[in-house]
Short mmCIF file of C-alpha atoms in Angstrom, two decimals:
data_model
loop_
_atom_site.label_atom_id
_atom_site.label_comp_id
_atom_site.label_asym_id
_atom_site.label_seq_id
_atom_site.Cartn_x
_atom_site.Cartn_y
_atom_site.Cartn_z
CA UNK O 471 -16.07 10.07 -7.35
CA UNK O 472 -12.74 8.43 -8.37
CA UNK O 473 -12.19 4.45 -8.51
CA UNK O 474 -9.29 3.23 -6.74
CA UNK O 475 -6.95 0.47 -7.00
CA UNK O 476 -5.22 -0.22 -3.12
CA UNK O 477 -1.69 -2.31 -3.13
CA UNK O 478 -0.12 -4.45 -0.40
CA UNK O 479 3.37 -4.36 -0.88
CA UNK O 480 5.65 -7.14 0.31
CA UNK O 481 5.05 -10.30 -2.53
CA UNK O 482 2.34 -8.30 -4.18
CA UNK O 483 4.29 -5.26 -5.83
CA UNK O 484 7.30 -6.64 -4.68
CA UNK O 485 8.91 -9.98 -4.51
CA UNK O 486 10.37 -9.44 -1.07
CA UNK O 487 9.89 -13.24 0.63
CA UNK O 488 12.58 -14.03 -1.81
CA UNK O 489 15.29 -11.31 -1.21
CA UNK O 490 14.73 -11.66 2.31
CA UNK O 491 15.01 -15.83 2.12
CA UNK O 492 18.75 -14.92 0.28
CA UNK O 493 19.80 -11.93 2.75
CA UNK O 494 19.06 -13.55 5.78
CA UNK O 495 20.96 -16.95 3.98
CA UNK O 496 23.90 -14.53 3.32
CA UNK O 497 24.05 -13.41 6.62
CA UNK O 498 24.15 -16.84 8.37
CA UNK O 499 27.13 -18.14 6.03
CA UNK O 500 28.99 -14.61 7.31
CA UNK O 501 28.11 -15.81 10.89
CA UNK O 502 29.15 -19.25 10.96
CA UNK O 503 32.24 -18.28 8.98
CA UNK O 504 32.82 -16.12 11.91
CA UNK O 505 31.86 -18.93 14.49
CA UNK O 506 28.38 -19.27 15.05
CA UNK O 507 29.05 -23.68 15.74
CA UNK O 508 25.76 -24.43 13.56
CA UNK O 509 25.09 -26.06 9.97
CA UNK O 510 23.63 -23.78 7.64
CA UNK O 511 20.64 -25.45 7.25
CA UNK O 512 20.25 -25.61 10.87
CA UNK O 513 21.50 -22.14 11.21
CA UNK O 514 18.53 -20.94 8.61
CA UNK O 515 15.53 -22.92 10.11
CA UNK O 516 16.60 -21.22 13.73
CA UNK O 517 16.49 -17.86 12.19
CA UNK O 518 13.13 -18.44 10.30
CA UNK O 519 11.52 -19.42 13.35
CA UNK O 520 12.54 -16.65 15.10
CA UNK O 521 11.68 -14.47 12.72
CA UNK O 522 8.28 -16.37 13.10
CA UNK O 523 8.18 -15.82 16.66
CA UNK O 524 9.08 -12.52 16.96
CA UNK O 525 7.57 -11.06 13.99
CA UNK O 526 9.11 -9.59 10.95
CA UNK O 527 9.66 -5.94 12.17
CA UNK O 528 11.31 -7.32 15.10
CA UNK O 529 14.77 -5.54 15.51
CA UNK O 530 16.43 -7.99 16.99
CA UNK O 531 16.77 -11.31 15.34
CA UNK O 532 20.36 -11.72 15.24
CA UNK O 533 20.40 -10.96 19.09
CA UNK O 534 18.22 -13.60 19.86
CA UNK O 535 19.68 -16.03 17.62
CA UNK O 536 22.85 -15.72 19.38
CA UNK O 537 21.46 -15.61 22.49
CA UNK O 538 19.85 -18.92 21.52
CA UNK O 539 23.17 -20.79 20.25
CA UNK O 540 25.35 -19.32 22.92
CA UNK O 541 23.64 -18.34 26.10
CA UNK O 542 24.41 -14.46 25.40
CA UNK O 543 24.47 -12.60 22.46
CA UNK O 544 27.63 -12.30 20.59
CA UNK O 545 27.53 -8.21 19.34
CA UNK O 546 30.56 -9.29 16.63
CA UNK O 547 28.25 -11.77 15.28
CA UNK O 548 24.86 -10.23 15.16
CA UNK O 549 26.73 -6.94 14.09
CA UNK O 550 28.00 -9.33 10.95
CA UNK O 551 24.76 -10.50 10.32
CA UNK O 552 22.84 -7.61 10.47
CA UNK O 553 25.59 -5.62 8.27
CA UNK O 554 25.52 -8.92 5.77
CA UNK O 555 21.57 -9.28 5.34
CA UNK O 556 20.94 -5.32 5.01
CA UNK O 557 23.92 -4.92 1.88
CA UNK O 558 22.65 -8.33 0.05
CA UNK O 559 19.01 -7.05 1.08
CA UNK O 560 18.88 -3.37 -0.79
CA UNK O 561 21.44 -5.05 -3.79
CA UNK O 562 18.42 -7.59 -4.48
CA UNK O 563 15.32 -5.33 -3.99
CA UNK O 564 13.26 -5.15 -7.14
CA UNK O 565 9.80 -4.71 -7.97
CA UNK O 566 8.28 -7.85 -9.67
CA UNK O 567 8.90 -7.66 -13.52
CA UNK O 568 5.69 -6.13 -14.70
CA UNK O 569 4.81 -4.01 -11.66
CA UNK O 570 5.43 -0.58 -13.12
CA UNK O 571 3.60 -1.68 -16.40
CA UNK O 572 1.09 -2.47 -14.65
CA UNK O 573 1.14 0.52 -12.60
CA UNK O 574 1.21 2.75 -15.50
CA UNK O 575 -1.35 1.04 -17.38
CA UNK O 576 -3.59 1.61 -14.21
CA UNK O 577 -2.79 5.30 -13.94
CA UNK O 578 -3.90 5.59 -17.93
CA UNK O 579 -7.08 4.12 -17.36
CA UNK O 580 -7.86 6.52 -14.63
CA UNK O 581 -7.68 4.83 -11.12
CA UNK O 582 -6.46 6.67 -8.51
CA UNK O 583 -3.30 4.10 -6.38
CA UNK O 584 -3.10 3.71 -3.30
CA UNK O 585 -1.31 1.29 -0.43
CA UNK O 586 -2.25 -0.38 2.39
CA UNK O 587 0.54 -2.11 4.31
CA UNK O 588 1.25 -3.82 7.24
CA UNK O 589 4.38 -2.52 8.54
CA UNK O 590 6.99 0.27 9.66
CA UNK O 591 6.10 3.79 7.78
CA UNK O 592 9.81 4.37 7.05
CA UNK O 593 10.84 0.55 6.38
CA UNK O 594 8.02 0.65 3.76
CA UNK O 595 8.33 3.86 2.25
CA UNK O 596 12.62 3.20 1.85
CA UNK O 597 11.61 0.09 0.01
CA UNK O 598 9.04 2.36 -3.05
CA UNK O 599 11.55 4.83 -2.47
CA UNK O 600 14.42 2.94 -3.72
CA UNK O 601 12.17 1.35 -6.51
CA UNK O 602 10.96 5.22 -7.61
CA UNK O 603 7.57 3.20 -7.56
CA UNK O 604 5.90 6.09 -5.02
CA UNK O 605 5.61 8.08 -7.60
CA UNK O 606 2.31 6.54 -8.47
CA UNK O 607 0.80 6.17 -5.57
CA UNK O 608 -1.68 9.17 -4.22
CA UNK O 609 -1.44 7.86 -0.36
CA UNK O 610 0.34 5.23 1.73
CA UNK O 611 -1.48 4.01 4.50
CA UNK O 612 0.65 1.90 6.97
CA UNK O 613 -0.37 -0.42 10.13
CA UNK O 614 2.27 1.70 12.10
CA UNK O 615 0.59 5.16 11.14
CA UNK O 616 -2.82 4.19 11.51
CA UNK O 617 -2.48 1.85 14.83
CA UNK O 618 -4.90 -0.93 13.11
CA UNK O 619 -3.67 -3.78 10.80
CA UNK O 620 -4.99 -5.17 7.98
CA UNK O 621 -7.66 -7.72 7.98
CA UNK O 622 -8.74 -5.03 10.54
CA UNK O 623 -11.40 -3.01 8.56
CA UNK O 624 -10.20 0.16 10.25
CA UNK O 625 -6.68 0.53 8.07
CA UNK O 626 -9.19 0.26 4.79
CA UNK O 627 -11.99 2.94 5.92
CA UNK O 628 -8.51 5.50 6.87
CA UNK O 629 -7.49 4.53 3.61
CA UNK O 630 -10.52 5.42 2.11
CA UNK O 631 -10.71 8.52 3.63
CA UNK O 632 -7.74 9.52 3.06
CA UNK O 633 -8.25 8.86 -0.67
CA UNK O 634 -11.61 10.40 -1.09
CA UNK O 635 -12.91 7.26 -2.11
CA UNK O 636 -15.91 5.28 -1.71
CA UNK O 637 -15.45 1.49 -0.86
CA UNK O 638 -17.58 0.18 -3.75
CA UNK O 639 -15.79 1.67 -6.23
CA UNK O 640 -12.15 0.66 -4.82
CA UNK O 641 -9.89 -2.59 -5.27
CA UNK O 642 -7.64 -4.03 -2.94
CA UNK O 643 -4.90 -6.13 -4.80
CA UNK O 644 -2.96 -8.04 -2.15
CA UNK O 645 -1.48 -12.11 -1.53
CA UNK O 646 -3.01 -12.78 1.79
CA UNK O 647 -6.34 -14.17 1.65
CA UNK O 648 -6.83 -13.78 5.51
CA UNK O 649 -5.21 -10.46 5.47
CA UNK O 650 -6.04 -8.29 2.53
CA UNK O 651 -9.35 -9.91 1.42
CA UNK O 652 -11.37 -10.42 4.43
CA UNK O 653 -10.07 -6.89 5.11
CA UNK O 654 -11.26 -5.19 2.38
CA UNK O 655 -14.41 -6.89 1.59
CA UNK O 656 -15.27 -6.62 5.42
CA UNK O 657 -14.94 -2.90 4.81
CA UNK O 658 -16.95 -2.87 1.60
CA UNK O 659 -14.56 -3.02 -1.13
CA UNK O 660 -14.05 -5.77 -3.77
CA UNK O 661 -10.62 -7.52 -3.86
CA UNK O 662 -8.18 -9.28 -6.12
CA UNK O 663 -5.87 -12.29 -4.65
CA UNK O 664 -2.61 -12.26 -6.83
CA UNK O 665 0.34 -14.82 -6.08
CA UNK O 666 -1.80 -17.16 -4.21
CA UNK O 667 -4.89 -19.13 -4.56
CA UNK O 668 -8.67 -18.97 -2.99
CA UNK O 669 -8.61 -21.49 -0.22
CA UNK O 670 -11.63 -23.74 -1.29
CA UNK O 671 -13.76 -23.82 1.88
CA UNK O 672 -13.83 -20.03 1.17
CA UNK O 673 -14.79 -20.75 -2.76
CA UNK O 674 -18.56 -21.29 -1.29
CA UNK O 675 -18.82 -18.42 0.88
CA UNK O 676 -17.67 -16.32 -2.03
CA UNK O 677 -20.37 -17.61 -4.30
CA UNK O 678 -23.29 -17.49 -1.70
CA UNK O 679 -22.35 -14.32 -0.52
CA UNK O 680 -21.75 -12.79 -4.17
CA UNK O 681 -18.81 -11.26 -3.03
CA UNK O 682 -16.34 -9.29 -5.60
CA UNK O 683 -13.37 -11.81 -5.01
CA UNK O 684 -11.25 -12.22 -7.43
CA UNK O 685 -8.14 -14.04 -8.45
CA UNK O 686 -4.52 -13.58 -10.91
CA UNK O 687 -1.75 -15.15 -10.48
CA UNK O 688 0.74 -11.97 -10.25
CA UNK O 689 0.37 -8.35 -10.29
CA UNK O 690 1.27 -8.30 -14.17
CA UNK O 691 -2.31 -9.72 -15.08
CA UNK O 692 -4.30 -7.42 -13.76
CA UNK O 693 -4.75 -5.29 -16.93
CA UNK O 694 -6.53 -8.99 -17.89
CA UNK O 695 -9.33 -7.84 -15.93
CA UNK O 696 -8.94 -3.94 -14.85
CA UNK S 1083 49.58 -8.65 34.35
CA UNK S 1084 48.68 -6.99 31.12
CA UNK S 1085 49.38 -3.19 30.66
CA UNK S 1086 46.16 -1.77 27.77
CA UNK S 1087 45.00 0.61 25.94
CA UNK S 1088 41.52 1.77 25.50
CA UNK S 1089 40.26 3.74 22.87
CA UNK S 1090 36.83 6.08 22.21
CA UNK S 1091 35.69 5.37 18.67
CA UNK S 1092 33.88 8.77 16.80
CA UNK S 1093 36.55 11.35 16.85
CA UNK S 1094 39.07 9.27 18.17
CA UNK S 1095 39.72 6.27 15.95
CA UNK S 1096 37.66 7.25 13.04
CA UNK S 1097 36.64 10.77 11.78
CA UNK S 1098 32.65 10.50 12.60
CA UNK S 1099 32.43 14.62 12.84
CA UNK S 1100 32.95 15.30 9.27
CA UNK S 1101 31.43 12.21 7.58
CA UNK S 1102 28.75 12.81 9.87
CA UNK S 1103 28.10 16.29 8.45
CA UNK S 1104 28.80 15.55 4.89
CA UNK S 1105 26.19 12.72 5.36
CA UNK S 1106 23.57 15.39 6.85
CA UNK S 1107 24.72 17.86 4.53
CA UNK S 1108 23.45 15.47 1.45
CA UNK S 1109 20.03 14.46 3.11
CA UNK S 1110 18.83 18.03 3.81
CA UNK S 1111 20.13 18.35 -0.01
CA UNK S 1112 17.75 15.77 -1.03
CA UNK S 1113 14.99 16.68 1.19
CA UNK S 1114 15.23 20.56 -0.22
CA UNK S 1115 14.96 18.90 -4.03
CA UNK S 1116 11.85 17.07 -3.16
CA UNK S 1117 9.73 19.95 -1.29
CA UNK S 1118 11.14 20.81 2.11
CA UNK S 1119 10.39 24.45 1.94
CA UNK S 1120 14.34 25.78 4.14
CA UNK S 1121 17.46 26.83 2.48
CA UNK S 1122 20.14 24.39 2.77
CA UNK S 1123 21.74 26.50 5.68
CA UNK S 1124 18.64 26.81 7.67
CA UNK S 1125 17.69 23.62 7.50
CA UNK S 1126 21.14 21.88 8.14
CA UNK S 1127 21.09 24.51 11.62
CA UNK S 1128 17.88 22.97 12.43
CA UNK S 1129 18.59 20.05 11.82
CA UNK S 1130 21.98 20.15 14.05
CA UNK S 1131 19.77 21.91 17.01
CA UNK S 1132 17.58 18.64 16.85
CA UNK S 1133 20.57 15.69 16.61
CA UNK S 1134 22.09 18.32 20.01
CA UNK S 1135 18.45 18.18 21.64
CA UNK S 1136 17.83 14.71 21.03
CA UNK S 1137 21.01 12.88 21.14
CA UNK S 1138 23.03 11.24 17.70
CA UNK S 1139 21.61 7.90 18.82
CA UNK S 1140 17.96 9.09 18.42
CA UNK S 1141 17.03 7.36 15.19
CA UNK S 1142 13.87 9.90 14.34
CA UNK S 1143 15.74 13.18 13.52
CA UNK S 1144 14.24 13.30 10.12
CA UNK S 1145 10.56 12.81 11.61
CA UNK S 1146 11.28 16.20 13.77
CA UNK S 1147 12.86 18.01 10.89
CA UNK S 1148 9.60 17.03 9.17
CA UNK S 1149 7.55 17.62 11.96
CA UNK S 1150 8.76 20.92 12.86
CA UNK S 1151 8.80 22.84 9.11
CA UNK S 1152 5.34 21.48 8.39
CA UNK S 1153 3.32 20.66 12.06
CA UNK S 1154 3.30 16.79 11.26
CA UNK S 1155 5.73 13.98 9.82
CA UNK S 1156 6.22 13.67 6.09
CA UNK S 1157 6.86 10.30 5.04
CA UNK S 1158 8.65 11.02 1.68
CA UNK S 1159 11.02 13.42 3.27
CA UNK S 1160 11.88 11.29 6.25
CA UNK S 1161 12.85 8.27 4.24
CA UNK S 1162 14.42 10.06 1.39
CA UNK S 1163 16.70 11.67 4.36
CA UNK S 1164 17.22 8.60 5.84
CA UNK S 1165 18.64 6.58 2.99
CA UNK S 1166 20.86 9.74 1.71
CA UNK S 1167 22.16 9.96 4.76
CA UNK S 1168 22.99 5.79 5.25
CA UNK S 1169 24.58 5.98 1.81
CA UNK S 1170 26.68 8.91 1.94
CA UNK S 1171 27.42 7.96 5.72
CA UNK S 1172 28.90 4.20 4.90
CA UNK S 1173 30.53 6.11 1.33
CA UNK S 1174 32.24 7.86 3.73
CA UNK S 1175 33.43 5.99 6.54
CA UNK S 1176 37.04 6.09 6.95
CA UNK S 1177 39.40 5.52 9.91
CA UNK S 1178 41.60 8.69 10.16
CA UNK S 1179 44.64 7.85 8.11
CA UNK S 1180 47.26 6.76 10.65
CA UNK S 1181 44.60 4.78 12.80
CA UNK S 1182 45.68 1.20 11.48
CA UNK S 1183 49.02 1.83 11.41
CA UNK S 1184 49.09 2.75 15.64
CA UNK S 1185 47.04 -0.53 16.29
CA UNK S 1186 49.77 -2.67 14.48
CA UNK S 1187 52.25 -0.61 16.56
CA UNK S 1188 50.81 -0.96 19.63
CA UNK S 1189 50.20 -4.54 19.18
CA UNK S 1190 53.48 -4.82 18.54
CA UNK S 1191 54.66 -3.32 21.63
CA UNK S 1192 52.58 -5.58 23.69
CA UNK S 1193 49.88 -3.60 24.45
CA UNK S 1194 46.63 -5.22 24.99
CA UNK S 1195 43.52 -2.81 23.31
CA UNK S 1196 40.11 -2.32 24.38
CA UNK S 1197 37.32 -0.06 23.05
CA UNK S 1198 35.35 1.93 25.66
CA UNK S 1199 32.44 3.67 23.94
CA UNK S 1200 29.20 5.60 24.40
CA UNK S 1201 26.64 4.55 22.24
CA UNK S 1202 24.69 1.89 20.84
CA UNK S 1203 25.98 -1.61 20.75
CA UNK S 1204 25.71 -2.69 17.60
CA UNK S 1205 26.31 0.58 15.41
CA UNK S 1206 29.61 1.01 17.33
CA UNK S 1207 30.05 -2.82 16.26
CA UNK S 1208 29.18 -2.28 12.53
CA UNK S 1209 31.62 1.09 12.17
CA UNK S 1210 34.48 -1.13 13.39
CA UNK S 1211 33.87 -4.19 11.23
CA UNK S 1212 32.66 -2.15 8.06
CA UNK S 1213 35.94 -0.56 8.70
CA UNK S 1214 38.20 -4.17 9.85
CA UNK S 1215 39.08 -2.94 12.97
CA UNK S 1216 37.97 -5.07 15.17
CA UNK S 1217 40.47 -7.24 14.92
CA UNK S 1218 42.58 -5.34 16.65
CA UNK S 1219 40.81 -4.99 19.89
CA UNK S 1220 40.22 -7.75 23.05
CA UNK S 1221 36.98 -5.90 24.16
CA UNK S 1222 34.65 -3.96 22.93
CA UNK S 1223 32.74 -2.29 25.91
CA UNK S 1224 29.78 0.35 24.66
CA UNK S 1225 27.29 2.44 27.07
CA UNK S 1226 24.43 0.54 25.87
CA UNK S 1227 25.40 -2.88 27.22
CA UNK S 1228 26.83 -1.36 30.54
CA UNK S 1229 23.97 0.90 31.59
CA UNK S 1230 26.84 3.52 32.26
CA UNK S 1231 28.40 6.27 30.10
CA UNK S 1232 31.52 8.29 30.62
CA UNK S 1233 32.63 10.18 32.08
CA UNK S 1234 30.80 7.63 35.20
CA UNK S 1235 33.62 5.38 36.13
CA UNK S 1236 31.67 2.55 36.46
CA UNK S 1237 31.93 1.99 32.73
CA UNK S 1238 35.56 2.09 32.95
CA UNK S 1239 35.50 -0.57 35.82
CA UNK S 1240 33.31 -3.15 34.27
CA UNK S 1241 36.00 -2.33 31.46
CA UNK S 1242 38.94 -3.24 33.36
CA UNK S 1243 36.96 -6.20 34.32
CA UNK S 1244 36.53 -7.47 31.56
CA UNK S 1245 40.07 -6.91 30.13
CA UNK S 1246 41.56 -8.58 33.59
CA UNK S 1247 43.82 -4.70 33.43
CA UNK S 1248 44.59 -3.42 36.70
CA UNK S 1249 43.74 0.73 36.09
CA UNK S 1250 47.28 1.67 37.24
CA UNK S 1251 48.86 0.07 33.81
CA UNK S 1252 45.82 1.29 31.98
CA UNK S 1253 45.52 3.82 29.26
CA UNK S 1254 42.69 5.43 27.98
CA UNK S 1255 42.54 7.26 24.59
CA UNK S 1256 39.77 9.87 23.61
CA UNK S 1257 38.77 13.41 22.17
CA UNK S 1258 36.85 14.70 24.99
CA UNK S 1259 38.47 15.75 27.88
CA UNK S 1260 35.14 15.60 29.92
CA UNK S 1261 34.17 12.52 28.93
CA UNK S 1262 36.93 10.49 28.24
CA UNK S 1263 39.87 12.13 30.89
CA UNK S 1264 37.90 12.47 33.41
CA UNK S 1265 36.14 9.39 33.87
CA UNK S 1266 39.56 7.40 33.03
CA UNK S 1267 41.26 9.80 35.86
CA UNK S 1268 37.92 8.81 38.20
CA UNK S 1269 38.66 5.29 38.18
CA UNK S 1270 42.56 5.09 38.00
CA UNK S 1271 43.43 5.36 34.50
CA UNK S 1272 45.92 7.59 32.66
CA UNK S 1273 44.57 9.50 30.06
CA UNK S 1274 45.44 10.44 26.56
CA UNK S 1275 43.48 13.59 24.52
CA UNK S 1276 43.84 13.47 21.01
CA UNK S 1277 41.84 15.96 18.52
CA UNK S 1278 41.69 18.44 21.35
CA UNK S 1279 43.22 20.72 23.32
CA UNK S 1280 43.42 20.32 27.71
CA UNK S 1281 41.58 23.06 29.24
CA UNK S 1282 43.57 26.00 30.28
CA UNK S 1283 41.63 25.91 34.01
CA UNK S 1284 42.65 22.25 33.92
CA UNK S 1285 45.95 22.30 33.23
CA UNK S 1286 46.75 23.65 37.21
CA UNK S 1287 44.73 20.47 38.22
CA UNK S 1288 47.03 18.07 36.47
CA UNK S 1289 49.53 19.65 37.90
CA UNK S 1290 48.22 20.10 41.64
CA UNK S 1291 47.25 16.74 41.83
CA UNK S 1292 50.10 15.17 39.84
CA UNK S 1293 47.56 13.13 37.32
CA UNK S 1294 48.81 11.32 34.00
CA UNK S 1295 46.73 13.16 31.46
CA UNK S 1296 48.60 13.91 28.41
CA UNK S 1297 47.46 15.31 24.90
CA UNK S 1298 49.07 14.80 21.44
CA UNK S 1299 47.37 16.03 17.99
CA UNK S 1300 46.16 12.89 17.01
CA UNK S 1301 46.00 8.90 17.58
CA UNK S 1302 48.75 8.98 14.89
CA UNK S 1303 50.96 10.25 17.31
CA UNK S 1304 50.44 7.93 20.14
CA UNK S 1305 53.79 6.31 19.03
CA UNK S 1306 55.98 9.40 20.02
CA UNK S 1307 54.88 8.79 23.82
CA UNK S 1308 53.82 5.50 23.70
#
């Protein structure tokens, strides 16, 4: 049976916290130009909390935002905003710099790519679309389609499945320990943390559990130790 | 007190129809290319049948294209469809060429202007500022954010409302006669058809019951009666 290498998405293949830091810092400037009466600073922090609040695949940011600064929302506003962070959004999308090398190298050494992401089928498969990076991938498997997130061990054994792969031979490469880790090892596959670091109360647990953890610091190392 | 003049947007102030199609046209192109097993006719006829069914502000048109042709969704296909058709949609989006021109004029006969649209808040927003309309207009009243559509005059009321317009020095300015006529006559509007033709069975009505409906080719003519 085939070895398989899983991939989150957002800040593992891609580097999306920081196109979505500028877009949504675009779209405030277009707002308060337009008279939302808030600093930009203060404007930002609002929005990021929000965001925090509500989730990322929440809809309707700008509508609460408004509805925050001015009682009601303010549709010529939010409209600006949500215009202003989608344009700056898809003109900064890009793959980190040595994602498809590394994705090619993979294919040539015979794993079989998958994804596993938390998030909205469409939403996720626009952003590999737009990248021509689902090319190389034989499945994406999506919170939305499969009704479990990730650490949920649930999203990983569909995965599986749908891969026709067993979870001792299969990686999971993704930057949340909590979420991608504990997910996959709980559902029997090893893992590799990249753009992050091991939190060090879980360095132990790692060791005394012999558990395939592993760490890089982006995507681009992995042919260090794949 | 104020005499206005409120406008529908798609068909109206901007040519939505044909950019509309063009836009479809291109993502059943795109979907064909990359495995959806129609010719371009036959699927851009089912795919019509489905936005009639469903309603143009359904946003999952391409999942029951998908869903139909193959008995369940295809991922690929849906997004590939969905970003040809955002692309070529905002490529497209144009005001019909004398639009502008019989806002300035009307502003400059002391009109005030008002949109009165059914649809979704904040796409109706984003055509007009993507487009720098909305300048132009006092209020911008949608179906979404009333809870009524036209032809119910409710939606015209809350629309005079908000304008402070008494009906009787009110205008309204659409391309559906059942929709836009009819629910302006309801609530004590005049009415203006443009990009359409009155009825023949209606035409007695008007008549009969003495009602201000009148009908020129298009909104670039609204300065030879106006």
């Amino acid at each position: 049976m085939d070895k398989a290498v899983f991939f989150d998405i957002d800040d593992t293949l891609l580097d999306t916290s920081s196109f979505a830091e500028l877009a949504r810092r675009a779209a405030i400037a277009t707002m308060i130009e337009n008279g939302l009466p808030l600093k930009k600073n203060e404007a930002y922090d609002l929005l990021k909390e929000i965001v925090r609040e509500k989730g990322s695949n929440y809809d309707k940011h700008f509508n609460s935002l408004t509805k925050h600064v001015f009682g009601e929302e303010n549709n010529l506003l939010i409209a600006l905003g949500m215009i202003t962070y989608h344009n700056v959004k898809f003109a900064l999308l890009r793959p980190f710099p040595k994602t498809a090398d590394i994705l090619i190298y993979l294919k040539s050494k015979g794993y079989r790519l998958g994804v596993i992401s938390n998030g909205l089928t469409i939403k996720q498969w626009e952003k590999l679309i737009r990248l021509n990076l689902h090319h190389f991938f034989d499945e994406i498997i999506t919170s939305e389609e499969v009704g479990f997130e990730k650490p949920n061990k649930a999203i990983f054994e569909e995965a599986l499945d749908k891969m026709n792969c067993k979870a001792e031979k299969s990686i999971m490469v993704g930057n949340k320990y909590e979420v991608d880790v504990v997910g996959a090892i709980d559902a029997g596959m090893s893992a590799i943390l990249v753009n992050s670091t091991i939190p060090e109360e879980e360095k132990q647990k790692i060791k005394d559990n012999n558990l395939d953890v592993k760490a890089v610091p982006t995507v681009g190392d992995l042919d260090k130790i794949l």
